[in-house]
């Protein structure tokens, strides 16, 4: 699985973000998926207490992209950060053409749910 992860991450475009910038806002179309490499981020919506992600490498926007939904929350950068950005079309190609990529993304979604202490059934 490490080789699959290496290949997937190598296909992302690395971008830097400054404190106060947003990766995306709630309600925006999920056209990109973000892999958090480093930095601190805050997941915000108007109903719940913000969730802070600091030093946890994970994908954001994957669930919404896979289900063709708009983003459920906004992601604000709390400290300078580096992320990998993946276009929806690229991830769709990887997922539909490579079985190991399908498994990899399912595991990453489960990791993300576990981080937020949510149950996946």
XYZ file of N, CA and C in Angstrom:
363
model
N 0.822 -1.197 0.000
C 0.000 0.000 0.000
C 0.867 1.263 0.000
N 2.060 1.176 0.539
C 2.949 2.347 0.560
C 3.324 2.801 -0.854
N 3.522 1.845 -1.744
C 3.851 2.196 -3.130
C 2.669 2.910 -3.790
N 1.463 2.437 -3.510
C 0.261 3.090 -4.037
C 0.160 4.512 -3.504
N 0.383 4.679 -2.205
C 0.339 6.015 -1.603
C 1.386 6.934 -2.237
N 2.574 6.425 -2.424
C 3.650 7.229 -3.020
C 3.253 7.707 -4.416
N 2.686 6.809 -5.217
C 2.277 7.173 -6.576
C 1.148 8.203 -6.565
N 0.187 8.013 -5.692
C -0.938 8.952 -5.613
C -0.453 10.325 -5.173
N 0.321 10.382 -4.101
C 0.786 11.673 -3.591
C 1.707 12.378 -4.588
N 2.457 11.611 -5.365
C 3.345 12.208 -6.369
C 2.562 12.893 -7.491
N 1.294 12.551 -7.639
C 0.491 13.161 -8.704
C -0.179 14.469 -8.272
N -0.041 14.839 -6.996
C -0.622 16.094 -6.514
C 0.270 17.290 -6.811
N -0.330 18.473 -6.791
C 0.404 19.726 -6.983
C 0.591 20.363 -5.612
N 1.840 20.645 -5.240
C 2.108 21.215 -3.918
C 1.913 22.729 -3.942
N 1.127 23.210 -2.978
C 0.881 24.639 -2.823
C 1.129 25.050 -1.380
N 1.492 26.307 -1.193
C 1.674 26.874 0.143
C 0.528 27.836 0.424
N 0.076 27.845 1.662
C -0.981 28.753 2.094
C -0.505 29.515 3.316
N -0.977 30.751 3.441
C -0.624 31.599 4.576
C -1.751 31.589 5.597
N -1.404 31.948 6.818
C -2.387 32.054 7.889
C -3.543 32.960 7.451
N -4.765 32.497 7.697
C -5.951 33.273 7.367
C -6.572 32.940 6.025
N -5.833 32.271 5.149
C -6.391 31.883 3.855
C -7.294 30.659 4.027
N -8.158 30.452 3.054
C -9.054 29.298 3.061
C -8.662 28.336 1.942
N -8.688 27.028 2.257
C -8.538 26.023 1.198
C -9.818 26.001 0.373
N -10.944 26.028 1.072
C -12.255 26.134 0.434
C -13.264 26.567 1.487
N -14.412 26.999 1.009
C -15.470 27.475 1.900
C -16.677 26.544 1.833
N -17.445 26.571 2.901
C -18.649 25.755 2.971
C -19.561 26.102 1.795
N -20.116 25.061 1.162
C -21.037 25.247 0.056
C -20.381 25.321 -1.313
N -19.068 25.398 -1.332
C -18.329 25.446 -2.598
C -18.333 24.054 -3.236
N -18.357 24.001 -4.575
C -18.277 22.718 -5.275
C -16.963 22.024 -4.936
N -17.024 20.705 -4.768
C -15.834 19.915 -4.427
C -15.103 19.517 -5.707
N -14.419 20.460 -6.317
C -13.684 20.218 -7.556
C -12.239 19.800 -7.301
N -11.773 20.000 -6.075
C -10.404 19.657 -5.704
C -10.408 18.941 -4.360
N -9.427 18.083 -4.175
C -9.201 17.405 -2.901
C -7.835 17.850 -2.406
N -7.726 18.062 -1.104
C -6.496 18.577 -0.510
C -5.905 17.542 0.443
N -4.607 17.324 0.331
C -3.878 16.461 1.262
C -3.024 17.377 2.130
N -3.282 17.369 3.424
C -2.575 18.241 4.357
C -1.213 17.646 4.684
N -0.153 18.333 4.286
C 1.210 17.867 4.570
C 1.709 18.406 5.902
N 1.540 19.708 6.115
C 1.930 20.308 7.390
C 1.159 21.599 7.587
N 1.168 22.071 8.828
C 0.433 23.282 9.165
C -0.761 22.966 10.045
N -1.474 24.013 10.428
C -2.666 23.872 11.259
C -3.863 24.429 10.494
N -5.002 23.760 10.647
C -6.205 24.102 9.900
C -7.408 24.060 10.833
N -8.415 24.832 10.482
C -9.653 24.849 11.252
C -10.810 24.545 10.310
N -11.581 23.530 10.655
C -12.772 23.176 9.892
C -13.943 23.891 10.536
N -14.664 24.700 9.738
C -15.714 25.547 10.290
C -17.022 25.388 9.517
N -18.109 25.380 10.275
C -19.438 25.604 9.713
C -20.183 26.474 10.716
N -21.383 26.876 10.382
C -22.055 27.821 11.267
C -22.767 27.160 12.442
N -22.828 25.826 12.481
C -23.598 25.143 13.513
C -22.762 24.489 14.608
N -21.559 24.089 14.310
C -20.759 23.313 15.258
C -19.501 24.057 15.673
N -18.940 23.607 16.785
C -17.669 24.156 17.248
C -16.590 23.819 16.213
N -15.703 24.765 15.890
C -14.639 24.476 14.914
C -13.756 23.308 15.361
N -13.285 22.553 14.396
C -12.373 21.434 14.644
C -11.000 21.851 14.148
N -9.982 21.674 14.993
C -8.616 22.040 14.618
C -7.843 20.778 14.243
N -7.177 20.838 13.107
C -6.281 19.766 12.660
C -4.881 20.360 12.646
N -4.009 19.799 13.457
C -2.641 20.315 13.559
C -1.666 19.144 13.527
N -0.911 19.040 12.457
C 0.096 17.988 12.354
C -0.448 16.634 11.962
N -1.692 16.560 11.531
C -2.295 15.292 11.117
C -2.402 15.288 9.599
N -1.711 14.373 8.966
C -1.749 14.284 7.501
C -3.010 13.540 7.083
N -3.821 14.226 6.278
C -5.064 13.604 5.827
C -5.575 14.310 4.579
N -6.553 13.681 3.939
C -7.230 14.279 2.797
C -8.445 15.044 3.298
N -8.693 16.206 2.723
C -9.916 16.959 2.990
C -10.647 17.167 1.672
N -11.962 17.005 1.724
C -12.782 17.170 0.531
C -12.997 15.881 -0.236
N -12.393 14.801 0.212
C -12.492 13.524 -0.502
C -13.917 12.979 -0.468
N -14.517 12.982 0.704
C -15.875 12.447 0.848
C -16.865 13.212 -0.037
N -16.780 14.545 -0.016
C -17.691 15.351 -0.822
C -17.454 15.126 -2.322
N -16.192 15.017 -2.708
C -15.870 14.799 -4.114
C -16.410 13.448 -4.585
N -16.220 12.413 -3.773
C -16.676 11.080 -4.161
C -18.197 10.988 -4.238
N -18.893 11.758 -3.409
C -20.358 11.710 -3.392
C -20.997 12.832 -4.208
N -20.179 13.601 -4.922
C -20.665 14.700 -5.773
C -21.501 15.714 -4.997
N -21.039 16.078 -3.810
C -21.733 17.059 -2.975
C -20.864 18.291 -2.797
N -21.475 19.346 -2.327
C -20.735 20.569 -2.010
C -20.050 20.387 -0.657
N -19.015 21.181 -0.402
C -18.300 21.078 0.870
C -19.220 21.403 2.036
N -19.142 20.596 3.086
C -19.991 20.759 4.268
C -19.434 21.758 5.263
N -18.194 22.161 5.084
C -17.548 23.102 5.999
C -16.473 23.857 5.236
N -16.012 24.943 5.815
C -14.889 25.679 5.257
C -13.618 25.277 5.973
N -12.486 25.402 5.302
C -11.201 25.055 5.907
C -10.310 26.289 5.881
N -10.040 26.807 7.078
C -9.208 28.000 7.238
C -7.815 27.588 7.702
N -6.797 28.218 7.147
C -5.409 27.940 7.518
C -5.075 28.746 8.772
N -4.588 28.060 9.817
C -4.241 28.720 11.077
C -2.768 29.080 11.172
N -1.936 28.371 10.446
C -0.500 28.680 10.390
C -0.026 28.332 8.985
N 1.098 28.880 8.585
C 1.562 28.607 7.219
C 1.557 27.097 6.982
N 1.144 26.721 5.777
C 0.901 25.308 5.516
C 1.287 24.930 4.093
N 1.562 23.641 3.940
C 1.819 23.058 2.624
C 0.800 21.946 2.407
N 0.183 21.969 1.246
C -0.802 20.948 0.908
C -0.547 20.444 -0.508
N -1.032 19.248 -0.769
C -1.061 18.722 -2.129
C -2.487 18.863 -2.626
N -2.648 19.348 -3.842
C -3.969 19.556 -4.424
C -4.152 18.572 -5.576
N -5.331 17.957 -5.604
C -5.664 16.979 -6.637
C -6.956 17.402 -7.322
N -6.942 17.435 -8.636
C -8.160 17.740 -9.387
C -9.101 16.543 -9.342
N -10.371 16.841 -9.345
C -11.405 15.810 -9.302
C -11.231 14.793 -10.430
N -10.953 15.260 -11.631
C -10.820 14.351 -12.778
C -9.656 13.377 -12.594
N -8.556 13.847 -12.023
C -7.405 12.977 -11.779
C -7.749 11.891 -10.762
N -8.382 12.285 -9.653
C -8.735 11.292 -8.637
C -9.758 10.299 -9.170
N -10.717 10.773 -9.941
C -11.689 9.851 -10.537
C -10.999 8.829 -11.428
N -10.036 9.263 -12.214
C -9.288 8.344 -13.074
C -8.552 7.307 -12.235
N -7.855 7.760 -11.200
C -7.124 6.832 -10.333
C -8.070 5.826 -9.677
N -9.177 6.309 -9.168
C -10.114 5.452 -8.440
C -10.755 4.414 -9.355
N -11.139 4.811 -10.552
C -11.851 3.892 -11.435
C -10.934 2.968 -12.220
N -9.664 3.300 -12.331
C -8.763 2.460 -13.120
C -7.860 1.565 -12.279
N -7.654 1.903 -11.014
C -6.701 1.155 -10.197
C -7.345 0.691 -8.897
N -7.452 -0.623 -8.753
C -8.089 -1.198 -7.570
C -7.370 -0.789 -6.285
N -6.040 -0.747 -6.311
C -5.308 -0.366 -5.102
C -5.584 1.087 -4.713
N -5.830 1.939 -5.677
C -6.176 3.333 -5.366
C -7.536 3.388 -4.687
N -8.480 2.560 -5.117
C -9.794 2.500 -4.467
C -9.635 2.129 -2.998
N -8.859 1.101 -2.737
C -8.634 0.658 -1.354
C -7.937 1.736 -0.535
N -6.957 2.363 -1.137
C -6.203 3.409 -0.446
C -7.133 4.537 0.003
N -7.986 5.026 -0.886
C -8.870 6.135 -0.536
C -9.926 5.723 0.485
N -10.399 4.488 0.423
C -11.344 4.020 1.447
C -10.673 3.996 2.817
N -9.435 3.522 2.877
C -8.708 3.518 4.151
C -8.493 4.936 4.667
N -8.179 5.867 3.788
C -7.965 7.258 4.194
C -9.256 7.886 4.713
N -10.389 7.540 4.103
C -11.663 8.052 4.607
C -11.953 7.487 5.995
N -11.651 6.218 6.214
C -11.850 5.612 7.534
C -10.927 6.246 8.571
N -9.683 6.515 8.206
C -8.751 7.202 9.112
C -9.297 8.566 9.508
N -9.835 9.286 8.532
C -10.373 10.627 8.781
C -11.572 10.556 9.730
N -12.467 9.581 9.509
C -13.621 9.421 10.390
C -13.182 9.043 11.796
N -12.178 8.195 11.919
C -11.662 7.819 13.237
C -11.066 9.025 13.952
N -10.386 9.887 13.210
C -9.811 11.102 13.791
C -10.904 11.961 14.412
N -12.068 12.005 13.765
C -13.188 12.807 14.265
C -14.124 11.997 15.151
N -13.705 10.769 15.485
C -14.456 9.876 16.358
C -15.865 9.626 15.836
N -15.974 9.413 14.533
C -17.250 9.082 13.904
C -17.231 7.612 13.530
N -18.396 7.018 13.495
C -18.523 5.609 13.150
C -18.900 5.501 11.682
N -18.229 4.597 10.985
C -18.527 4.349 9.571
C -19.162 2.978 9.455
N -20.356 2.910 8.876
C -21.046 1.625 8.708
C -21.275 1.346 7.250
